[in-house]
XYZ file of C-alpha atoms in Angstrom:
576
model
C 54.441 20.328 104.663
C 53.469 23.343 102.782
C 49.976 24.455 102.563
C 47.535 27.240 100.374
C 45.204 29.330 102.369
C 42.137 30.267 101.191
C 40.386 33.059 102.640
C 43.190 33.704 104.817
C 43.330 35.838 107.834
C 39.359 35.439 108.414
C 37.378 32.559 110.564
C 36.495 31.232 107.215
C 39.972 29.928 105.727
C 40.298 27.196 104.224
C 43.728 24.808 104.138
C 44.759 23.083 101.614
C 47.457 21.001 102.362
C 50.252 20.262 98.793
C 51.128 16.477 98.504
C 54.722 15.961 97.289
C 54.347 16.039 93.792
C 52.293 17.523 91.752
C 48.725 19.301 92.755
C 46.277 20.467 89.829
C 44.509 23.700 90.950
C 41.132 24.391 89.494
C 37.480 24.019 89.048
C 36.953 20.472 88.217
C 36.439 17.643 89.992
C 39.610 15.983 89.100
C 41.933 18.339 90.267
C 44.091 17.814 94.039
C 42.168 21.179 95.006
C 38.851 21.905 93.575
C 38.113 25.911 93.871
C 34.345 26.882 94.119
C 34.237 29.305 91.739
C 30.701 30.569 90.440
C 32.282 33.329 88.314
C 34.179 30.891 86.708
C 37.001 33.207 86.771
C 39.030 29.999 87.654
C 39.360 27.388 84.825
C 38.674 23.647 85.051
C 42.323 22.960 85.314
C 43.528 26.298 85.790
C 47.400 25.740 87.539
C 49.939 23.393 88.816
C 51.697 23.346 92.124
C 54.805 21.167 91.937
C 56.486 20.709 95.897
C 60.140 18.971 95.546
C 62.444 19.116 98.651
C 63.530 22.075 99.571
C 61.405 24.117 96.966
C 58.001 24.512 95.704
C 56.713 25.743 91.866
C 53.766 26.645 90.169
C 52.897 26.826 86.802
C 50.093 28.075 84.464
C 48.539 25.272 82.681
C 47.084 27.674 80.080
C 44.425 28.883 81.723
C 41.948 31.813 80.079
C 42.070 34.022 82.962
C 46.507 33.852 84.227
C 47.817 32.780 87.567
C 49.464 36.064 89.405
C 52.025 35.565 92.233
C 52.489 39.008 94.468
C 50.282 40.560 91.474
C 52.924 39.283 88.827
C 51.272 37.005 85.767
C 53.398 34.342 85.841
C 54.441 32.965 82.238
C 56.139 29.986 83.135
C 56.550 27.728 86.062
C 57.535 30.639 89.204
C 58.993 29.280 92.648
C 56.882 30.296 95.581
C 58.135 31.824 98.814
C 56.815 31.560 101.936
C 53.849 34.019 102.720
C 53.411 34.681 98.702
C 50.203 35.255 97.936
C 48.758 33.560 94.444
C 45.901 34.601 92.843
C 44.106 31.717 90.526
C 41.402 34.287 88.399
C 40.144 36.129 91.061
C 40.453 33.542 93.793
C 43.271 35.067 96.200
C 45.364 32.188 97.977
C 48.033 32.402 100.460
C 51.404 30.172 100.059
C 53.014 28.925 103.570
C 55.596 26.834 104.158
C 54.108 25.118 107.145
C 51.264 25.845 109.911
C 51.658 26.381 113.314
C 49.427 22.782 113.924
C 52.167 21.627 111.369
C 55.032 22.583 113.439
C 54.321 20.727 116.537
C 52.982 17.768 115.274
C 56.291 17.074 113.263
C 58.196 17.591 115.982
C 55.901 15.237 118.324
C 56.934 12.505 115.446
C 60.661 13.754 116.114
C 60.380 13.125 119.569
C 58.297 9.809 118.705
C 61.173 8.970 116.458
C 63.921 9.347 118.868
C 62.407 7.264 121.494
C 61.795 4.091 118.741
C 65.559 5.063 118.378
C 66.357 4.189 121.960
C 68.308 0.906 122.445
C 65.101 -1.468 124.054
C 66.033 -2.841 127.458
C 67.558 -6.090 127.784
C 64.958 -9.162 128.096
C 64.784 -10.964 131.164
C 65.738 -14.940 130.189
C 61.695 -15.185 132.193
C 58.940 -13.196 131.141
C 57.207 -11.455 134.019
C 53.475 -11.197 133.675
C 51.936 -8.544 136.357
C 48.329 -8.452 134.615
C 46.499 -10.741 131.956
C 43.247 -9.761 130.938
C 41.446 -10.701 127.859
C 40.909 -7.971 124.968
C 37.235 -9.067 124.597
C 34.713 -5.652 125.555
C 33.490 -5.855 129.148
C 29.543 -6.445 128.817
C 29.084 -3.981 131.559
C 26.070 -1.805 130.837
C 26.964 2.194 130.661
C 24.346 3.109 132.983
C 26.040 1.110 135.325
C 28.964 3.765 135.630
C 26.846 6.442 135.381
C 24.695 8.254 137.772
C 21.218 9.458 137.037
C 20.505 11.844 140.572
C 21.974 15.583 139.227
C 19.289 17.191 138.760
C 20.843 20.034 137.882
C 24.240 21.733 136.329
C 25.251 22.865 139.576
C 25.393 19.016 140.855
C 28.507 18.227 139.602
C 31.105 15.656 140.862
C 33.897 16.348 143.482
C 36.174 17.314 140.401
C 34.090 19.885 139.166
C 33.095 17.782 136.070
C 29.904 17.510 134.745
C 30.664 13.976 133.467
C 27.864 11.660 135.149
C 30.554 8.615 136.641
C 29.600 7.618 139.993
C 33.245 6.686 140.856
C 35.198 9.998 142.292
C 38.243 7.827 142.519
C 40.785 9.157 140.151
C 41.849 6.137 138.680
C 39.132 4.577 138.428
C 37.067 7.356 136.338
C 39.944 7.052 133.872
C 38.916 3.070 134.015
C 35.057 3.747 133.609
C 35.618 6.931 131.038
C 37.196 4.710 128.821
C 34.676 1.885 129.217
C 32.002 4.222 128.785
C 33.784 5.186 125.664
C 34.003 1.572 123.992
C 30.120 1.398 124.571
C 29.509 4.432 123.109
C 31.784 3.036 120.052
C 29.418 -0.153 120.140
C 26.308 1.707 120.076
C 27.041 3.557 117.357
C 28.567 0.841 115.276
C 25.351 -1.191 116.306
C 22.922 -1.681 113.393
C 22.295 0.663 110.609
C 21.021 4.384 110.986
C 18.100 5.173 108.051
C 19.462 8.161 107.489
C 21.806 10.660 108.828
C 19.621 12.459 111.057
C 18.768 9.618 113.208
C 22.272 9.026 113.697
C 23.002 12.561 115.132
C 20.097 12.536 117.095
C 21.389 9.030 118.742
C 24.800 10.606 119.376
C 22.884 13.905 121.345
C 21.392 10.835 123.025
C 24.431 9.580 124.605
C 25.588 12.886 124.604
C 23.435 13.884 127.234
C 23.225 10.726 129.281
C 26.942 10.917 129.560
C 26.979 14.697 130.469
C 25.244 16.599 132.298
C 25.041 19.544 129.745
C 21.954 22.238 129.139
C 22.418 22.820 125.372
C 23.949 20.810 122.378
C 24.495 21.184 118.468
C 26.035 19.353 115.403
C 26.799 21.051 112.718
C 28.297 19.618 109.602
C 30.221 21.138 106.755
C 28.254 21.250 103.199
C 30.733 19.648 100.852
C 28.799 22.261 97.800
C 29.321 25.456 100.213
C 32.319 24.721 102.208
C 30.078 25.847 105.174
C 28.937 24.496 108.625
C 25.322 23.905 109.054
C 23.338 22.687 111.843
C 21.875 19.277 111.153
C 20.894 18.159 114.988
C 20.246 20.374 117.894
C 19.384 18.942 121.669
C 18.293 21.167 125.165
C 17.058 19.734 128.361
C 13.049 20.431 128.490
C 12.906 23.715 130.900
C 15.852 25.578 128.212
C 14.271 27.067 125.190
C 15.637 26.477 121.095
C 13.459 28.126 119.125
C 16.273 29.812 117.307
C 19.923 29.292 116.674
C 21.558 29.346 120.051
C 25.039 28.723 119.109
C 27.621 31.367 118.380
C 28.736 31.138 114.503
C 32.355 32.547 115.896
C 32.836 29.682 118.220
C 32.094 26.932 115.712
C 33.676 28.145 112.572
C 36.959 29.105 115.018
C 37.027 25.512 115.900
C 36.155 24.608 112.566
C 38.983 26.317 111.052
C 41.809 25.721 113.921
C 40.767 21.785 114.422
C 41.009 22.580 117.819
C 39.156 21.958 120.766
C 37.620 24.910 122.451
C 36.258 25.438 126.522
C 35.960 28.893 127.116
C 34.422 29.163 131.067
C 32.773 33.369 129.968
C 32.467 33.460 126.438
C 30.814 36.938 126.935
C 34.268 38.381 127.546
C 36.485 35.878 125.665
C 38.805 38.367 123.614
C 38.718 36.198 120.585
C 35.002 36.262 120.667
C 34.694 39.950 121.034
C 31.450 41.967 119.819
C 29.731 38.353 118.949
C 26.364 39.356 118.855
C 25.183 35.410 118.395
C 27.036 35.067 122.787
C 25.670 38.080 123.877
C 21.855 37.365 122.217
C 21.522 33.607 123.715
C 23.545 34.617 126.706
C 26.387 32.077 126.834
C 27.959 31.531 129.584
C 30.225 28.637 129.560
C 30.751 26.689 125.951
C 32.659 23.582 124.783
C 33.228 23.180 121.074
C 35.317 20.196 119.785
C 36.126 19.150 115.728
C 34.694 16.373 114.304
C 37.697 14.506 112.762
C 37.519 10.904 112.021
C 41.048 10.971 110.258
C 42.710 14.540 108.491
C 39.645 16.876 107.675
C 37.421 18.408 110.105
C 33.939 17.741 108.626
C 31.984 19.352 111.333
C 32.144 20.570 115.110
C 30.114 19.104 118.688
C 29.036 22.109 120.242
C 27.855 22.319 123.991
C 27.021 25.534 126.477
C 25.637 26.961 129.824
C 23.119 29.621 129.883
C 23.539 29.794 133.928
C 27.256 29.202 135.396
C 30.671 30.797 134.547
C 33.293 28.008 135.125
C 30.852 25.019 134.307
C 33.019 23.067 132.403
C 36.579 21.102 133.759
C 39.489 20.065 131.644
C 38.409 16.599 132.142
C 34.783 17.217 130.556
C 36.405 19.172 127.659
C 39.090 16.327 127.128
C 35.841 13.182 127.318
C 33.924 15.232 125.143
C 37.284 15.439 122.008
C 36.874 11.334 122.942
C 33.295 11.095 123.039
C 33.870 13.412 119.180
C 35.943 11.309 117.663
C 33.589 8.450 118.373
C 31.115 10.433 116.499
C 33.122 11.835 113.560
C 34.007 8.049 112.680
C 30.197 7.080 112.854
C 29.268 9.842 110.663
C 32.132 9.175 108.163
C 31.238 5.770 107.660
C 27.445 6.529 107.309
C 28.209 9.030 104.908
C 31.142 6.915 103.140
C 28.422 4.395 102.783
C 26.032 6.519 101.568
C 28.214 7.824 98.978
C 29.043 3.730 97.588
C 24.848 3.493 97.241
C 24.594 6.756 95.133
C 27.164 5.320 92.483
C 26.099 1.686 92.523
C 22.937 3.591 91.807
C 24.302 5.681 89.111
C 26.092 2.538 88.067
C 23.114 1.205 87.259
C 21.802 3.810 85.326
C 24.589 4.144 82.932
C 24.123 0.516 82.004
C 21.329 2.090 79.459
C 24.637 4.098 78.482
C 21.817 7.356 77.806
C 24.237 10.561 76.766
C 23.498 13.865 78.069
C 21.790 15.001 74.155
C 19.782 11.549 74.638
C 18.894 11.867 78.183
C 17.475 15.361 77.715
C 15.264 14.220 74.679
C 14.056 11.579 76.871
C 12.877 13.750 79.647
C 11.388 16.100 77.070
C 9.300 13.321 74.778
C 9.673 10.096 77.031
C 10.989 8.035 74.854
C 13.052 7.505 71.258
C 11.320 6.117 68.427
C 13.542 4.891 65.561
C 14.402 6.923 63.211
C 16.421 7.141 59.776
C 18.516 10.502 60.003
C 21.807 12.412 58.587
C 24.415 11.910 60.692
C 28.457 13.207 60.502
C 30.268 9.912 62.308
C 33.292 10.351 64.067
C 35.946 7.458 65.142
C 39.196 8.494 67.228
C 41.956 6.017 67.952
C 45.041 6.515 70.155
C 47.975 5.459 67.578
C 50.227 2.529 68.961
C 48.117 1.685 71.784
C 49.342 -1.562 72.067
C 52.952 -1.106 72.344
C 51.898 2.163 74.570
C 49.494 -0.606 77.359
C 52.508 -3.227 76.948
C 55.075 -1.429 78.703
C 52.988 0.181 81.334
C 51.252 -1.263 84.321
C 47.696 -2.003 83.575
C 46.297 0.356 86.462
C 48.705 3.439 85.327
C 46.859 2.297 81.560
C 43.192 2.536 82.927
C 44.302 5.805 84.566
C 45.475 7.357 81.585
C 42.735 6.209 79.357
C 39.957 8.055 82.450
C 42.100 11.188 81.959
C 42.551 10.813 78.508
C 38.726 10.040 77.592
C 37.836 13.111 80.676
C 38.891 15.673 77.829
C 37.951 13.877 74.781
C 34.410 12.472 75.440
C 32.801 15.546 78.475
C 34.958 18.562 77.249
C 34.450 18.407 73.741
C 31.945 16.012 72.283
C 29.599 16.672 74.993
C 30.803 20.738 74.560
C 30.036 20.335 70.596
C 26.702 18.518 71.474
C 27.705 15.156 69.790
C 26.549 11.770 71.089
C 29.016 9.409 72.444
C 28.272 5.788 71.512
C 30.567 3.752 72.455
C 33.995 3.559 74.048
C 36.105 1.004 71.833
C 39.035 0.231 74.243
C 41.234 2.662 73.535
C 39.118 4.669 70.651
C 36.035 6.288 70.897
C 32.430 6.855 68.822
C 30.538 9.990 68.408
C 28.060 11.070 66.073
C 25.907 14.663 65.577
C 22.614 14.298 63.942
C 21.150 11.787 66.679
C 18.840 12.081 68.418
C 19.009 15.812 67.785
C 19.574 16.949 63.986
C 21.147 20.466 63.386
C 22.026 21.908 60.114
C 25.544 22.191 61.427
C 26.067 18.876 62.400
C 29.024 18.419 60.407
C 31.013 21.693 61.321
C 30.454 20.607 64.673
C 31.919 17.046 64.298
C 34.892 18.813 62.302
C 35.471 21.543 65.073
C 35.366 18.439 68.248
C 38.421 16.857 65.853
C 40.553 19.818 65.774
C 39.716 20.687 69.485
C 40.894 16.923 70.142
C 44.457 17.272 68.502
C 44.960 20.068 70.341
C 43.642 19.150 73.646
C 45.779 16.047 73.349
C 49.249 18.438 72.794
C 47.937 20.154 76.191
C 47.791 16.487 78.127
C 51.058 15.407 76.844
C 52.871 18.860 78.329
C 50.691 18.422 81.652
C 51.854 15.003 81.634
C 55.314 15.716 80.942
C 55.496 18.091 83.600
C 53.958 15.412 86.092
C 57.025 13.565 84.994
C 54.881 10.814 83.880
C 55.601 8.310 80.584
C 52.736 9.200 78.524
C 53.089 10.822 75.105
C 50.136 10.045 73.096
C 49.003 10.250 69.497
C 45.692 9.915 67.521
C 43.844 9.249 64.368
C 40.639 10.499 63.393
C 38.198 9.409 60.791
C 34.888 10.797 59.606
C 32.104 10.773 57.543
C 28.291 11.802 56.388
C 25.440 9.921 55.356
C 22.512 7.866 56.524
C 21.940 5.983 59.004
C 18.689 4.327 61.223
C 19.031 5.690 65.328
C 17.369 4.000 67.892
C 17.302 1.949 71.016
C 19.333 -0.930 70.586
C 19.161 -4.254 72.845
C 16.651 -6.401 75.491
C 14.326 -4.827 77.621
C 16.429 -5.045 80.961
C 19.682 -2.966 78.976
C 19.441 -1.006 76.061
C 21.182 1.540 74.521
C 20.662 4.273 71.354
C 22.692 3.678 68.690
C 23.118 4.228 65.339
C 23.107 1.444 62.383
C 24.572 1.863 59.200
C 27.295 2.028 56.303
C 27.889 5.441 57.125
C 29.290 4.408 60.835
C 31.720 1.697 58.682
C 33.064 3.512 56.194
C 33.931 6.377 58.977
C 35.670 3.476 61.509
C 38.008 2.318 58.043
C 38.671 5.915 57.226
C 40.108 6.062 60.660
C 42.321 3.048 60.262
C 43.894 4.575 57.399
C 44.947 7.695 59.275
C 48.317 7.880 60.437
C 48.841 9.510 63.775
C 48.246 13.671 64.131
C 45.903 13.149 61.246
C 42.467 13.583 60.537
C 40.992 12.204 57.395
C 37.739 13.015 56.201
C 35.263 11.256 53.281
C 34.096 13.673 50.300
C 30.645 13.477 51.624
C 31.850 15.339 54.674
C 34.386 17.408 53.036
C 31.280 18.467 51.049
C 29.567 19.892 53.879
C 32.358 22.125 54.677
C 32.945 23.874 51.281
C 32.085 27.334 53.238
C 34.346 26.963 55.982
C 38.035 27.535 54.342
C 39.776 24.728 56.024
C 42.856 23.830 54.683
C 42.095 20.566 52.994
C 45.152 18.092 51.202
C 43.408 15.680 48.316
C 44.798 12.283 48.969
C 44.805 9.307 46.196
C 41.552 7.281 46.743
C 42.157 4.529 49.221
C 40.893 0.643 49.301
C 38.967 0.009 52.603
C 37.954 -3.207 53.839
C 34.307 -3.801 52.511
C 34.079 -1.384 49.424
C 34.844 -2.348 46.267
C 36.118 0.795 44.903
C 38.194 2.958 46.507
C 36.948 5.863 48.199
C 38.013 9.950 47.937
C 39.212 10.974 51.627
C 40.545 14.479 52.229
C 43.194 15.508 55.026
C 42.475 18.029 57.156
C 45.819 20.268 57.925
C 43.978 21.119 61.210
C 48.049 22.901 62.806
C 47.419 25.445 60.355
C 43.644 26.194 60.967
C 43.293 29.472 63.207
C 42.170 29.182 66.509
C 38.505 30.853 65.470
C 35.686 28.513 65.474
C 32.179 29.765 63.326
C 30.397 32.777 65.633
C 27.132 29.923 66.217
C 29.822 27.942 68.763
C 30.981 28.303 72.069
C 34.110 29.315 72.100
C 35.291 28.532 75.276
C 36.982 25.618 75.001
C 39.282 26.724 71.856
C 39.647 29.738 73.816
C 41.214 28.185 76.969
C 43.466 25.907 74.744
């Protein structure tokens, strides 16, 4: 599987590994890999890496600031070597065809593979049962295996471990590890931690009740920073922790090789050299093992021995990966879980359906009093929806419509500072003039329609790159008048809205648009006299609850240049 390195060669790399397919590159939250970025040198969606067998592309998906391969600006899609290095803005990345880690776990699933392909044994006409014993756990108590009289690290058992089993038989420490192990898995499955730091602190619990260890840390990776930090630390009562005892070399070198580490002098480990974090707390002997409940490594166990060279045995490096993974499961789930309560919360919250323009006015005043203001309505429908959701599945439909609405609704309304009010299946509502009245509230609603068109041309050639069926079209309609803004609905779940003719006429002058176009009333084309758009007079139209017809104007928006009025950000047309 290939991968792209960032910050590679140092103990802070990060892998990310490239599904078959395609993988978006960029800052935004929808992309396969998000870049932290807080030049912002790297665009929302800034490039495409397409893997196919046997070869691997990537392509430029317009982005303001290039994508360079071996310090070439790539114009089109450019195949990728192994060991190429691309640069996304100013973010270096390194392209390899497969890691090391890579490499020997495909060929343990060859070998797997060609023992599944071994003819199975002939059955005996009888089935021979040696042993029968039933899957339910054994209720013996942990502290039953385990003994409680070392007083000190140099106590350890006849194998040189520092696990605490009373058993020295062979066999049967392999019995009572694992049995110690399935408690462990019960205890911290057991109940409900209140929050995450009482869970760490009840795996250092176990941690040192199992082992017979002087120092212990958990550290956890910050999804914002991409870096490890200590969340629960653990000493027995004579060793002092006043400060950070563990060396930052150790944990992010386990971190970033997913390996497990025992290292029996890490004073003169080689890989370790001129650490100044071993040679200040004096570290003797360390352990350090990855927290992995599945793929990614979301933190690191850390253990050491201020005392002893050669504290640590194979076996108590190999029960503490176990005793780990135990961990890393518990503190997925908690976190997992905690993650499904933020959006049910958030969930709730967006029942009011406040905006970002409405929210802030809320925090500033408290509250939104009805008003009757000027607003510049704007209705966008995708052309032949119907037929379009009839002939795809419905999932692949709501997918589409997330992406589709992702650019339409928080790249450029939001961007133009319009109010959304309402999704209408496949069309959306916006206005500018509520709750927030500018004096150009119209240009804006004129420049979000253009910047729609043409953000919709750049989905359909992502899209069509992805290989995927989706070629879309729209029609826009708007208008200018009057209209009363409020909060609209019951106590329990209300949201601002806007009443009035103006809103009407605006959703019929969109259902006379044909698709690509954007129509416009004459109060509207009024307000942009001063902007030399190209405008086409079309006959007056009949719309459904007029009883004249009314003057609409087309905007030729493929022949407006690309330079929106000096009082907007130009950012968006600027990345299109």
């Amino acid at each position: 599987m290939p991968y792209l390195i960032q910050d590679f060669d140092t103990l802070m790399e990060t892998v990310f590994e490239l599904a078959i397919g395609s993988n978006t590159i960029g800052r935004g939250s929808k992309n396969q890999i998000i870049l932290e970025d807080h030049t912002k040198s790297v665009s929302r969606q800034h490039a495409e890496v397409i893997v196919e067998p046997g070869q691997v592309f990537i392509i430029d998906l317009g982005s303001r600031n290039h994508t360079f391969v071996n310090g070439q600006q790539i114009d089109q899609r450019s195949q990728l070597q192994d060991g190429d290095i691309v640069q996304v803005g100013n973010l270096p990345l390194k392209f390899v065809r497969s890691t090391a880690e890579a490499i020997a776990q495909e060929n343990f699933d060859r070998e797997l593979q060609e023992i599944a392909a071994q003819p199975a044994p002939e059955e005996e006409e009888e089935m021979q049962v040696v042993k029968q014993m039933p899957t339910a756990l054994h209720q013996t108590a942990m502290q039953d295996l385990l003994r409680s009289d070392i007083a000190d690290i140099s106590g350890r058992s006849a194998q040189g471990s520092i696990l605490k089993i009373r058993n020295e038989d062979q066999n049967q420490r392999t019995v009572d590890k694992l049995q110690i192990l399935l408690e462990v898995s019960k205890l911290l499955s057991r109940g409900r931690s209140e929050n995450l730091g009482s869970l760490l602190e009840k795996i250092l619990d176990l941690l040192f009740e199992i082992m017979n260890v002087e120092r212990s840390a958990i550290l956890l990776v910050n999804e914002a920073t991409g870096l490890l930090e200590s969340k629960a630390v653990r000493a027995r009562e004579e060793v002092d922790v006043a400060r950070r005892f563990y060396s930052q070399k150790i944990v992010n070198f386990v971190r970033q090789s997913g390996d497990a580490l025992l290292t029996s002098n890490a004073g003169s480990d080689r890989r370790f050299d001129a650490s100044q974090s071993i040679l200040q707390s004096s570290i003797r002997a360390a352990m350090c093992v990855p927290l992995r409940p599945v793929d990614e490594v979301i933190g690191v166990l850390y253990v050491d021995n201020l005392s002893l060279y050669n504290a640590y045995a194979d076996e108590d490096l190999e029960f503490l990966s176990a005793l780990a993974n135990q961990a890393a499961l518990a503190i997925d789930n908690f976190q997992l879980n905690s993650k499904m309560q933020q959006e049910a919360l958030v969930r709730s919250k967006l029942e009011s359906f406040f905006p970002q323009a409405v929210s802030h006015k809320l925090q500033e005043e408290g509250g939104l009093q009805t008003i009757e203001t000027e607003v510049t309505a704007l209705f966008c429908d995708i052309s032949g929806f119907t037929q379009l959701s009839s002939r795809l599945p419905p999932r692949e439909v709501i997918e589409m419509l997330n992406e589709y609405f992702q650019v339409m609704v928080e790249d450029i309304v939001f961007h133009y500072e319009g109010t959304l009010e309402n999704y209408l299946g496949d069309g959306l509502f916006a206005v500018w003039g509520a709750p927030y009245r500018k004096p150009d509230d119209v240009i804006r609603a004129i420049w979000a329609a253009i910047e729609m068109q043409l953000a919709l041309f750049k989905l359909n050639q992502q899209w069509l790159i992805q290989g995927r069926d989706l070629q879309l079209q729209i029609h826009i309609g708007l208008n200018t008048g009057q209209v009363a803004a409020g909060n609209i609905g019951s106590e329990k779940l209300i949201q601002y809205g806007t009443i009035g003719d103006t809103n009407n006429v605006a959703s019929r002058i969109c259902a006379v648009a044909k698709a690509d176009e954007i129509l416009v009333s004459h109060s509207t084309y009024l307000g942009l006299q001063d902007q030399m758009l190209p405008f086409e007079r079309l006959e007056p139209v009949k719309v459904k609850g007029k009883d004249k017809p009314i003057q609409v104007y087309k905007l030729l928006w493929d022949e407006v240049d690309l330079i929106a009025p000096d009082f907007l950000d130009l950012s968006i047309t600027a990345s299109l």
